[in-house]
Short mmCIF file of C-alpha atoms and ligand atoms in Angstrom, two decimals:
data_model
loop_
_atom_site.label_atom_id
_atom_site.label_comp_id
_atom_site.label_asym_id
_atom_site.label_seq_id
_atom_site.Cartn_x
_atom_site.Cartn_y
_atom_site.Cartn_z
CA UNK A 1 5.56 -56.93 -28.25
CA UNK A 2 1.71 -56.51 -28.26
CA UNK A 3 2.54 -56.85 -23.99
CA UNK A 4 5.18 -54.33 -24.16
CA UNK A 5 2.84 -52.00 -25.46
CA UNK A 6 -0.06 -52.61 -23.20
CA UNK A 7 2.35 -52.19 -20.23
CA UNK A 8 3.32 -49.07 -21.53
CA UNK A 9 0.20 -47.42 -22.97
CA UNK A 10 -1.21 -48.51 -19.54
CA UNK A 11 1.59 -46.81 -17.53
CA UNK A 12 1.26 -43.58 -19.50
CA UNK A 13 -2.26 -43.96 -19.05
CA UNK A 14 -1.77 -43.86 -15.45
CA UNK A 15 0.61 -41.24 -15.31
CA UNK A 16 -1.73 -39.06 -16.95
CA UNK A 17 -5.06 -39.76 -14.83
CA UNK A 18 -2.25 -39.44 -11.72
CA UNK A 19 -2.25 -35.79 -12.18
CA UNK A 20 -5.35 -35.00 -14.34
CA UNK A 21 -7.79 -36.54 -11.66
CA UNK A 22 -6.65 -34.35 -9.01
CA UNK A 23 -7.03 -31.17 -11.60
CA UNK A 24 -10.31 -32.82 -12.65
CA UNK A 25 -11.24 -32.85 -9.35
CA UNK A 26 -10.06 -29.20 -7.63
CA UNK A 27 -11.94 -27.62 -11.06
CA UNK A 28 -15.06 -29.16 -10.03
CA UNK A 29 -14.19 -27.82 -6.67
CA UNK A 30 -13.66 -24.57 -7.55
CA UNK A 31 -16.71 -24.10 -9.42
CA UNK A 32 -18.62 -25.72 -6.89
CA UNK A 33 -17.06 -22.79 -4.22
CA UNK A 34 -17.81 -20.22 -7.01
CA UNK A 35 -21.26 -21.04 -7.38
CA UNK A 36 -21.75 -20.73 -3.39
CA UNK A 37 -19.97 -17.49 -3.40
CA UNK A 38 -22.25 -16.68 -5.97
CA UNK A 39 -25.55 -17.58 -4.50
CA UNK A 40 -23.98 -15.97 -0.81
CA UNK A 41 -23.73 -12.84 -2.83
CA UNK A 42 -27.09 -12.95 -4.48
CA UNK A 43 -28.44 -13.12 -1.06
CA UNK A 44 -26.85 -10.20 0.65
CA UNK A 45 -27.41 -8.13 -2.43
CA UNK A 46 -23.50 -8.23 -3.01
CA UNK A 47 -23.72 -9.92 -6.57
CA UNK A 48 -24.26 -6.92 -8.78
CA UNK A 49 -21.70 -4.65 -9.66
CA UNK A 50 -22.16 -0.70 -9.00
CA UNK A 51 -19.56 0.91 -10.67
CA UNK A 52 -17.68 -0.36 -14.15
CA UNK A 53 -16.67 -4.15 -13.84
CA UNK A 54 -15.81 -6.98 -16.43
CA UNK A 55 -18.10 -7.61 -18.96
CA UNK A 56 -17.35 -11.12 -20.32
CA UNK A 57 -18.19 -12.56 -23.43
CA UNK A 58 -18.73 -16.05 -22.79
CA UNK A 59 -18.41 -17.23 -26.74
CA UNK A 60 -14.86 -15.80 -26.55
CA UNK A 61 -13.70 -17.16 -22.90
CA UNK A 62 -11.85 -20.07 -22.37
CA UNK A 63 -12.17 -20.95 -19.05
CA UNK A 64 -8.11 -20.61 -18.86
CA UNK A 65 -8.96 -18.94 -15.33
CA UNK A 66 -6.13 -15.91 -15.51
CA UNK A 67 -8.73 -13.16 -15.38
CA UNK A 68 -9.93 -14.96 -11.94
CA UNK A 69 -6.29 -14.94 -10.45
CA UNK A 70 -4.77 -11.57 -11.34
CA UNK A 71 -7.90 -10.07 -9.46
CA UNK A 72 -6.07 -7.40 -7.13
CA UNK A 73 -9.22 -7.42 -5.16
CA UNK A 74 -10.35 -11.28 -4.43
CA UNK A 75 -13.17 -13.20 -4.98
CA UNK A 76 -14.79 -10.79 -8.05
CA UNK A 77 -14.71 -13.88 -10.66
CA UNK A 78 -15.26 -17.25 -10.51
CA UNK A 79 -15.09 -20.58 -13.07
CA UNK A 80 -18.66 -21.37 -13.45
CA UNK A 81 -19.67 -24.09 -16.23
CA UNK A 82 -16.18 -23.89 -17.78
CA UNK A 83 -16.51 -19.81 -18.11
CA UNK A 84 -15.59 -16.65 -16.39
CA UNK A 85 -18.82 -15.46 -14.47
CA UNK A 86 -18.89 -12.47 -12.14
CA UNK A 87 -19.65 -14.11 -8.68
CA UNK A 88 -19.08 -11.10 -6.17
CA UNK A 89 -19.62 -7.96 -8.05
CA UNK A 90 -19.80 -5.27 -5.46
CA UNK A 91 -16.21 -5.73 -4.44
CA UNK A 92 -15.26 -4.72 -7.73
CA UNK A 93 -13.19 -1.60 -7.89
CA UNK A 94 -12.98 -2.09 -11.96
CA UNK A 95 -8.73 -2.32 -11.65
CA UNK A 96 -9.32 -3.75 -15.01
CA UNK A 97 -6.22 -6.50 -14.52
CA UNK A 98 -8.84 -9.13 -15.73
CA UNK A 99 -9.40 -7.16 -19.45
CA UNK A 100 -5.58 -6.60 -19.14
CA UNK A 101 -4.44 -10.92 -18.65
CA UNK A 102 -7.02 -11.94 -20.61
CA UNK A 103 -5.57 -13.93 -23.56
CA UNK A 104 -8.31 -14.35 -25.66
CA UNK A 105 -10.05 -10.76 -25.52
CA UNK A 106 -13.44 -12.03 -23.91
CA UNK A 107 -13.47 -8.61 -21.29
CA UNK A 108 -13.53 -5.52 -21.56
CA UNK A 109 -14.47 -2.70 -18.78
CA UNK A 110 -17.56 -1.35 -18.47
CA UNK A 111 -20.79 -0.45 -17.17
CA UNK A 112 -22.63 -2.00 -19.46
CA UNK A 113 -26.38 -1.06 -20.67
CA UNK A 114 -26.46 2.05 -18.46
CA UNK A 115 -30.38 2.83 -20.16
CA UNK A 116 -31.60 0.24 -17.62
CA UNK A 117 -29.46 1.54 -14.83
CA UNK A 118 -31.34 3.32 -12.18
CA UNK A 119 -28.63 3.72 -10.14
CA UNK A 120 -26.29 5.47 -13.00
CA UNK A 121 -26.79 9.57 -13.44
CA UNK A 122 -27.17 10.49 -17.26
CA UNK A 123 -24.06 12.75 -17.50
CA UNK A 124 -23.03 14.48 -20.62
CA UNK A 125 -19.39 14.32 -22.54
CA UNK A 126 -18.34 17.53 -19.32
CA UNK A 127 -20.27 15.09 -16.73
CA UNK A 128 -22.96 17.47 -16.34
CA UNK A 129 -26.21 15.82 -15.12
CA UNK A 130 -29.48 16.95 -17.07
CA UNK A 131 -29.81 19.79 -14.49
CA UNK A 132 -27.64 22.43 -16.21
CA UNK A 133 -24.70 23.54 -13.74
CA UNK A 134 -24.84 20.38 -11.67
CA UNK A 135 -22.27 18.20 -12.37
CA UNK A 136 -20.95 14.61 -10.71
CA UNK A 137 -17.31 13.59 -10.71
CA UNK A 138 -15.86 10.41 -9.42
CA UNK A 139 -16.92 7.23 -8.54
CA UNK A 140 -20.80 8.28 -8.09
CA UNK A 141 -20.75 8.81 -11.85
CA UNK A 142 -20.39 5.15 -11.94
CA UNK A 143 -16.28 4.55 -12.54
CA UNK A 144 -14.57 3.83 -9.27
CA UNK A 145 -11.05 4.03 -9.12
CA UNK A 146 -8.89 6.86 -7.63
CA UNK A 147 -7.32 7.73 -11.34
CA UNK A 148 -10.88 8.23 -12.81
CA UNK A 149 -11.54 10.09 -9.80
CA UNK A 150 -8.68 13.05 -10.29
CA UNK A 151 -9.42 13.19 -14.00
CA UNK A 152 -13.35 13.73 -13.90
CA UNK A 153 -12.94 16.78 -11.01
CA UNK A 154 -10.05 18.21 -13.40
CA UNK A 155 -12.08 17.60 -16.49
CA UNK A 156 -15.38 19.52 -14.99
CA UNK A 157 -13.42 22.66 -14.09
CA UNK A 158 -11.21 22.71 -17.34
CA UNK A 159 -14.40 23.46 -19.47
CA UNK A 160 -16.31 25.39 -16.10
CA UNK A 161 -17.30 28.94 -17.51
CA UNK A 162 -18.65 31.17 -14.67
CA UNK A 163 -20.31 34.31 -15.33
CA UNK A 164 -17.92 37.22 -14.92
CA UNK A 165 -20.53 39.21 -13.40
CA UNK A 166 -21.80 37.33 -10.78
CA UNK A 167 -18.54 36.49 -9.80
CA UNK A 168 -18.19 39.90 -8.26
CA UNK A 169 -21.33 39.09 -5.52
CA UNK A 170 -19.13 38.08 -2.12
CA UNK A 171 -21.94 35.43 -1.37
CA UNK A 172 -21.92 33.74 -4.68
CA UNK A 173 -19.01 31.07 -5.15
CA UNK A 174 -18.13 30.36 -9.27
CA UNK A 175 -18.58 27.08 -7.78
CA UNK A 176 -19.40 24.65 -4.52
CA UNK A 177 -17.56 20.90 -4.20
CA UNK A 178 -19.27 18.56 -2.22
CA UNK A 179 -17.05 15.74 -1.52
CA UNK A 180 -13.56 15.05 -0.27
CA UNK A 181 -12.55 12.67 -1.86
CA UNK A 182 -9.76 11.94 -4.74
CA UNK A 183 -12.59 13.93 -7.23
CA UNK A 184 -13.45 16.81 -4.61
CA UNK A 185 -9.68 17.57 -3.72
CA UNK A 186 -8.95 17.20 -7.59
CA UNK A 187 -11.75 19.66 -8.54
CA UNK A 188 -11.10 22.12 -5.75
CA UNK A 189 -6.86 22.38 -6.54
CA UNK A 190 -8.39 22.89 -9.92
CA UNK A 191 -10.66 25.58 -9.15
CA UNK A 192 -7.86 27.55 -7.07
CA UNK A 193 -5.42 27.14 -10.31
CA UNK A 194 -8.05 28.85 -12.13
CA UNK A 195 -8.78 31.46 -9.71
CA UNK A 196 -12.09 30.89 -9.22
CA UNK A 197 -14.65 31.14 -6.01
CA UNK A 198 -14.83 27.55 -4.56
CA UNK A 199 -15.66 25.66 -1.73
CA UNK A 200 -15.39 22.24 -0.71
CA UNK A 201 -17.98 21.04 1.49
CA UNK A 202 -17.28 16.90 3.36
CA UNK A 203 -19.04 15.62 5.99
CA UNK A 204 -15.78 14.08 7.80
CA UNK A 205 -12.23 14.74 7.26
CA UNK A 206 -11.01 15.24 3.80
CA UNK A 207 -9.54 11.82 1.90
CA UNK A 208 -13.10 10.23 1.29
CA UNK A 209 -13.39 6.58 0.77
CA UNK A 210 -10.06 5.73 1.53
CA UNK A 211 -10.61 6.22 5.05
CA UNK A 212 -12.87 3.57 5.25
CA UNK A 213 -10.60 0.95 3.86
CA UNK A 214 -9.00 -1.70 6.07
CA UNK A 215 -6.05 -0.85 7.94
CA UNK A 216 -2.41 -1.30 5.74
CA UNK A 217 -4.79 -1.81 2.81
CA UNK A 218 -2.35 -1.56 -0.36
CA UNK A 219 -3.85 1.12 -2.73
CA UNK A 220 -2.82 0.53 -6.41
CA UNK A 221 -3.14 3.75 -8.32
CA UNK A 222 -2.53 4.73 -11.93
CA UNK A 223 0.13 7.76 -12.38
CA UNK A 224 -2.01 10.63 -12.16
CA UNK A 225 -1.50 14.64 -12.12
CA UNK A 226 -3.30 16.90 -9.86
CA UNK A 227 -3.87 20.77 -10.55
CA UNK A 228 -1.13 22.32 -8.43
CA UNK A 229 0.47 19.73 -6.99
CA UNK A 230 1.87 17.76 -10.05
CA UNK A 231 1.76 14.05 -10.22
CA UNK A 232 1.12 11.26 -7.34
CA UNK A 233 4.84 9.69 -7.98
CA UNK A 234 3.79 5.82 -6.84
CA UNK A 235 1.13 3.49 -8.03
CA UNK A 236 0.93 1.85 -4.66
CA UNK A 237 0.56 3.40 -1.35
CA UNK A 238 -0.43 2.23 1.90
CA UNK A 239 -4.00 3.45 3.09
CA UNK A 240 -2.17 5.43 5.20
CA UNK A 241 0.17 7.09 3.26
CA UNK A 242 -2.26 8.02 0.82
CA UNK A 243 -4.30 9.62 3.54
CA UNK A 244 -1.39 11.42 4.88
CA UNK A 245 -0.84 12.44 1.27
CA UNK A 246 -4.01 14.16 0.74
CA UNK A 247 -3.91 15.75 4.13
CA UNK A 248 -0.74 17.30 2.94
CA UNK A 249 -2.31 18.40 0.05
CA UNK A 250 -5.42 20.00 1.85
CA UNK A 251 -3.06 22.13 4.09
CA UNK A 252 -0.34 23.24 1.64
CA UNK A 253 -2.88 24.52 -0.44
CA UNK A 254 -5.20 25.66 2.01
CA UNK A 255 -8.48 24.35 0.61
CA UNK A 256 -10.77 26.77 1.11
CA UNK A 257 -13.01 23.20 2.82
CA UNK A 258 -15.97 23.39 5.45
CA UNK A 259 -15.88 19.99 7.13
CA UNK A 260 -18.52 18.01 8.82
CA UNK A 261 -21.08 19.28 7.16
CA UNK A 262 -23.21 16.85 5.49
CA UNK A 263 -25.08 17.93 1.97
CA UNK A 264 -29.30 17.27 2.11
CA UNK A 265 -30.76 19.37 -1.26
CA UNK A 266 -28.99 21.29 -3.76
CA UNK A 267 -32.42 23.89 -5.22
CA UNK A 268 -32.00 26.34 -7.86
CA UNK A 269 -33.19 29.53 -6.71
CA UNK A 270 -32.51 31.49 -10.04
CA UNK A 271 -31.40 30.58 -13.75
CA UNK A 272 -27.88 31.11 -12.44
CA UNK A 273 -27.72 30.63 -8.81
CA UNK A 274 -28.12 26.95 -6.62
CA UNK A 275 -28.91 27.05 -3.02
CA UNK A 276 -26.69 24.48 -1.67
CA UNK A 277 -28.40 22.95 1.55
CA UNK A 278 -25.91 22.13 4.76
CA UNK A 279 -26.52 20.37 8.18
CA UNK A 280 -24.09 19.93 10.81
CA UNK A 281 -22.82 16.72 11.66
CA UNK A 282 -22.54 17.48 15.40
CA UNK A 283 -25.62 19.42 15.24
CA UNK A 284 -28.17 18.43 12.89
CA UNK A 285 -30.52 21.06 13.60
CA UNK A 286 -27.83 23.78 12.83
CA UNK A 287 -28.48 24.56 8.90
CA UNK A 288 -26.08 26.24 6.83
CA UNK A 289 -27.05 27.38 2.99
CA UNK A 290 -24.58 28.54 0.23
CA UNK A 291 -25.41 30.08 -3.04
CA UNK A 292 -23.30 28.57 -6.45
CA UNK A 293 -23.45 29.35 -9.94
CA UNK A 294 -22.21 25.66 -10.01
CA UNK A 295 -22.18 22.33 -8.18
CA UNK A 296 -19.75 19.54 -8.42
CA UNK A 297 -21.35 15.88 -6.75
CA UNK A 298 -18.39 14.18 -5.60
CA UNK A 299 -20.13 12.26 -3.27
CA UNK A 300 -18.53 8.77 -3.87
CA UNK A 301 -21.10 5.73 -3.34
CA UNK A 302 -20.68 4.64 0.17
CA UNK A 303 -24.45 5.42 1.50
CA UNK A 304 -27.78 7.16 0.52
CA UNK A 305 -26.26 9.54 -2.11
CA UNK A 306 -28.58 8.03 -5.11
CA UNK A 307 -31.54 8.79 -3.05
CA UNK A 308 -30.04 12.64 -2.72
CA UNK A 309 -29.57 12.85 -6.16
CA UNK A 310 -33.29 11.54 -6.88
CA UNK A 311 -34.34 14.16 -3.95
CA UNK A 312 -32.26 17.11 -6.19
CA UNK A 313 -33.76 16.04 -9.50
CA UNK A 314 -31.01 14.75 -11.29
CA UNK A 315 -32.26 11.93 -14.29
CA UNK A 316 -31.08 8.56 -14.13
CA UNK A 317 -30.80 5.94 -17.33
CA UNK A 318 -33.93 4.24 -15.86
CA UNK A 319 -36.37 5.93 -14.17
CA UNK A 320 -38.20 3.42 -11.85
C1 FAD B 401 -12.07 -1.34 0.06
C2 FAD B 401 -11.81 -0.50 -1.17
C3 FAD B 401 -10.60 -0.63 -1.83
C4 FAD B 401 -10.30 0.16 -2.94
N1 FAD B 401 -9.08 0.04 -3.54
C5 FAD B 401 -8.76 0.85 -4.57
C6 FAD B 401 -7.47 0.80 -5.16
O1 FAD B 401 -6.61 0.01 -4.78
N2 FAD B 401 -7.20 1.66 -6.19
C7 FAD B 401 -8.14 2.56 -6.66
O2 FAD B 401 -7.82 3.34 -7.58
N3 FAD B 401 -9.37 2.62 -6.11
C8 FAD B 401 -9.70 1.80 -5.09
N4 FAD B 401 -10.96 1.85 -4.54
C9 FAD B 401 -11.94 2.78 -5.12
C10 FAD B 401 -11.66 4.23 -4.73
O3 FAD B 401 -11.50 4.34 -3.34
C11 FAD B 401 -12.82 5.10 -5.17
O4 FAD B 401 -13.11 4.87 -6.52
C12 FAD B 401 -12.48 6.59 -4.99
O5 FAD B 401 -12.21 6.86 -3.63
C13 FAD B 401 -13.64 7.44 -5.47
O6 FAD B 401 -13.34 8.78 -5.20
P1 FAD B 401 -14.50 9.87 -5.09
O7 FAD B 401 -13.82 11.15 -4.83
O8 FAD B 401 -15.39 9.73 -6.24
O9 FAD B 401 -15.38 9.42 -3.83
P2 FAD B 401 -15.00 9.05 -2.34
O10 FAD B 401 -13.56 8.76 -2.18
O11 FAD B 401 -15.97 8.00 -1.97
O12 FAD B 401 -15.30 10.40 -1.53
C14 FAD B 401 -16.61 10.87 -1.40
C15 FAD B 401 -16.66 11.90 -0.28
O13 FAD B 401 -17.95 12.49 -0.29
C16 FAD B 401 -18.37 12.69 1.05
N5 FAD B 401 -19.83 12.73 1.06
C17 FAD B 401 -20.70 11.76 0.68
N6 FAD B 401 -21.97 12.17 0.84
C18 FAD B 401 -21.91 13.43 1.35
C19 FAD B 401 -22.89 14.38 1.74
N7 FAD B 401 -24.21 14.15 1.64
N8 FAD B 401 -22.47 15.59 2.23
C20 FAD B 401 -21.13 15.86 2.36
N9 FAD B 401 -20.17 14.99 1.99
C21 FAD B 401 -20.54 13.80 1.49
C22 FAD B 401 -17.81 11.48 1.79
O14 FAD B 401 -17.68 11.77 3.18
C23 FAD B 401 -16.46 11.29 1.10
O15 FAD B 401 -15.44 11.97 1.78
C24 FAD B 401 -11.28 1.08 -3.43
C25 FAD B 401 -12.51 1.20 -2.76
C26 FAD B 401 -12.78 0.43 -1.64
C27 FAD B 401 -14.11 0.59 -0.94
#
């Protein structure tokens, strides 16, 4: 009897360290690659998030390891120490799929302490920056994402009151969009629903960031509405499409756009009026200068565009 039992508590014994070693063994292995990702990251300045991201509470997380896998975009999260750790942060787009799986509630979406942030604009509840008629939309406010993008340029010129009077001067737009992107194209269909005096100033082709992503790349988008054109029917497109989709958009409603022209100062010149400052991309010598009772920054963050805003004046959570 006392044999039987050996033999068996040995064999079930074995059965479980069969498959628990190997688990034992790939966890370690993961958090081993996790950690290296993480350190790779640190060193090419990759490992801090720019726009919203998870923010996990590590007294709540399990270490179950969903949030890591249902990542549309890769290598964002990682197992580290039994825990959920942010090991890649500037690939994240902020999907939020991670908050979403999460069984246990340890993340939620956000940009955390953005009093320390130098990088993040102080915007008001309108996204108005603490110059008074500039205002930043999209994904250079801080939330990426092409849904957050459409409903910030929407939200600015729902609430946009232009002077009546100055409306009438032919050189005076109600208001000047810099930026092509989701946000731009947004704010600009909005601006010609409300009949206002707009233009929409990119320095390349109109689309923005999507153009830079890689070829085929499957874009995952929430149902939004634009002004005009009603709502983006799918919530995934190919790069492509989506491309071809705002380039549709551009042309049926004849944008009023100036392309290749790349945005270097925005100065007030009055209380009312900004002098919005042009160069040509082709030309940089050739200058071109606009006059705005109001200026949308939809300027994405792809390059130098925190150092323009510094240039223009615009306040950021942390001054440094
Ligand atoms: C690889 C990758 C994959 C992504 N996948 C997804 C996804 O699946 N789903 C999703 O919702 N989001 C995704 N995103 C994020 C999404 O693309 C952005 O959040 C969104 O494009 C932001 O829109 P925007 O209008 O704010 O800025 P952008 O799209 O970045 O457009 C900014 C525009 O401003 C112009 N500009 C910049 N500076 C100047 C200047 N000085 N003068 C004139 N013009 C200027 C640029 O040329 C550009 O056209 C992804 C991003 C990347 C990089």
């Amino acid at each position: 009897m006392i044999l039987e039992n050996v033999v068996t508590w040995t064999l079930v014994g074995g059965v479980i360290l069969f498959f628990l070693l190997p688990y034992i063994r790939q966890t370690k292995k993961n958090a081993q690659l996790s950690l290296e990702t993480k350190e790779r990251s640190k060193q090419m300045g990759d490992d801090i998030p720019t726009v919203q991201h998870p923010l996990i509470n590590p007294s709540l997380c399990i270490g179950c390891g969903t949030c890591v896998r249902k990542c549309p975009e890769g290598t964002i999260l990682g197992l580290v120490g039994g825990k959920s750790t942010i090991i890649n942060g500037a690939n994240c787009k902020g999907h939020g799929r991670c908050e979403a799986s999460c069984p246990v509630g340890a993340i939620t979406i956000g940009l955390g302490d953005t009093s320390k942030r130098s990088d993040i604009p102080i915007l008001d509840e309108n996204q108005q920056t603490s110059i008074e008629g500039i205002y930043i939309a999209g994904e250079l406010g801080g939330y990426a994402l092409i849904r957050n993008a459409v409903n910030q340029g929407k939200t600015i010129i729902k609430q946009l009151k232009p002077d009546a009077t100055l409306s009438k001067q032919p050189d005076l737009f109600d208001v000047i969009i810099i930026g092509g992107g989701p946000a731009g194209i947004s704010a600009a269909l909005g601006a010609k629903e409300k009949k206002f005096s707009y233009l929409l100033i990119d320095q390349q082709a109109i689309g923005g960031t999507v153009r830079q992503y890689p070829r085929e790349k499957l874009v995952l988008t929430d149902l939004v509405e634009l002004p005009l054109y009603g709502k983006l029917t799918k919530s995934e497109y190919t790069k492509e499409e989506l491309i071809q989709t705002w380039e549709t958009i551009h042309k049926k409603f004849k944008i009023h756009s100036l392309l290749t022209k790349k945005l270097f100062n925005v100065v007030r010149q009055d209380e009312s009026t900004f002098d919005v400052r042009v160069t040509d991309i082709n030309d940089p010598k050739n200058i071109g200068r606009y006059k705005a009772q109001n200026v949308i920054l939809a300027l994405g963050r792809r390059g130098n565009e925190i150092a323009l805003l510094k240039k223009i004046g615009i306040q950021f959570g942390s001054e440094d």
